[in-house]
XYZ file of C-alpha atoms in Angstrom:
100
model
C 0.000 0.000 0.000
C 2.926 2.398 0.836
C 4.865 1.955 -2.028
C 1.825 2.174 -4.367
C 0.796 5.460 -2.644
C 4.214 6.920 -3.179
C 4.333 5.939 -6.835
C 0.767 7.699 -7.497
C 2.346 11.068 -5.536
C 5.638 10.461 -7.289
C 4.143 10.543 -11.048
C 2.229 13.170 -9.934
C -1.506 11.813 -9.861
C -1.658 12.459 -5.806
C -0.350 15.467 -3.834
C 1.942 14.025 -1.176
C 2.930 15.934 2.374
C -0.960 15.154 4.065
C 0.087 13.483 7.126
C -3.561 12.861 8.158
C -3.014 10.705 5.061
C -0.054 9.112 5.483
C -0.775 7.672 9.187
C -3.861 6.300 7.244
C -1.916 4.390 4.384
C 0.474 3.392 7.351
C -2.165 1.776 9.000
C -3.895 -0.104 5.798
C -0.703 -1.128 5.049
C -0.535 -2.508 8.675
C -3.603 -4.518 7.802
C -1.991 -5.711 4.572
C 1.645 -7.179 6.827
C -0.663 -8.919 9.258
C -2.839 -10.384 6.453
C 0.119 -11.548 4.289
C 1.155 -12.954 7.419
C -1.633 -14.925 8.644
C -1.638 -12.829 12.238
C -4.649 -11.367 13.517
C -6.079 -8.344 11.814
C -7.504 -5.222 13.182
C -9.988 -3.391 11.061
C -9.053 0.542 9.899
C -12.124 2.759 9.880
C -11.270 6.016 7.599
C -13.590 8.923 7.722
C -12.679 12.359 6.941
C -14.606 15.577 4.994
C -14.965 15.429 1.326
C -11.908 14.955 -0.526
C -9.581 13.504 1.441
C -8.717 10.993 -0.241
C -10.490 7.716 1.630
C -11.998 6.076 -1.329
C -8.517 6.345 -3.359
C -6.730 4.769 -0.187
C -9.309 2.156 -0.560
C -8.936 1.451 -4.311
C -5.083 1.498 -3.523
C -5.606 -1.180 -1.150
C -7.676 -3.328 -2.905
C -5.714 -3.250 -5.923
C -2.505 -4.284 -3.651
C -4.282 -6.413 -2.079
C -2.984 -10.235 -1.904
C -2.733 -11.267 -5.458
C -4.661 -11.001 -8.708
C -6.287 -14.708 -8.251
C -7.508 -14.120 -4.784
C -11.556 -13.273 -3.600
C -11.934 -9.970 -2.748
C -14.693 -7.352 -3.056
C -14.760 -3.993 -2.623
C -17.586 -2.208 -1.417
C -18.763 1.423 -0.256
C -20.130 1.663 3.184
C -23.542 2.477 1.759
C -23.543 -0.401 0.005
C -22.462 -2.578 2.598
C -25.530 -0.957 5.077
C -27.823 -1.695 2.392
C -26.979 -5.266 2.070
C -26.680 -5.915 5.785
C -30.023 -5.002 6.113
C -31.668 -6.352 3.178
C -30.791 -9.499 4.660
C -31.512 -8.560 8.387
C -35.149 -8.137 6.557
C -35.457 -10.992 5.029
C -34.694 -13.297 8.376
C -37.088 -11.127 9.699
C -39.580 -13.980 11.872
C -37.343 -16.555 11.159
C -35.165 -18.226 14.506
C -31.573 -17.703 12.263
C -29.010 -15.981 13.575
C -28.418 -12.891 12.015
C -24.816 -13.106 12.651
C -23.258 -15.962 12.970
């Protein structure tokens, strides 16, 4: 994640010097190390104004990763809300456990 961050501020696509953004990529790529190495994994929860540069972090870490073969989906928040409770719905009445 670090390394692909730099190359998009080094060939000029991103502005670099945000350090608000940097502790961020540090920390997805954090995520990625303990991933990669089969350790436990905290989650990273970005928010920020407008802007700032959370979705690209995202699409930077998705596209790093694991590798090219692997599952992986990625999602916006909204998205992920309306799922979650599309299928809350739908077990509505029903004994399942809506989060097993």
């Amino acid at each position: 994640v670090e390394q692909a961050w730099a190359s998009l501020i080094e060939d000029g696509s991103l502005r670099g010097g945000d350090p608000v953004q940097e502790r961020a990529v540090a920390a997805l790529q954090k995520v990625q190390d303990d991933l990669k190495a089969g350790g436990n994994v905290t989650g990273v929860y970005l928010y920020g104004g407008v802007g700032r540069g959370k979705s690209r972090m995202m699409d930077v870490f998705h596209s790093t990763l694991l590798d090219s073969s692997s599952k992986k989906r990625r999602i916006s928040f909204h998205v992920l809300m309306r799922d979650l409770h599309a299928a809350l719905h739908a077990l509505r009445g029903s004994h399942a456990d809506p989060l097993p």
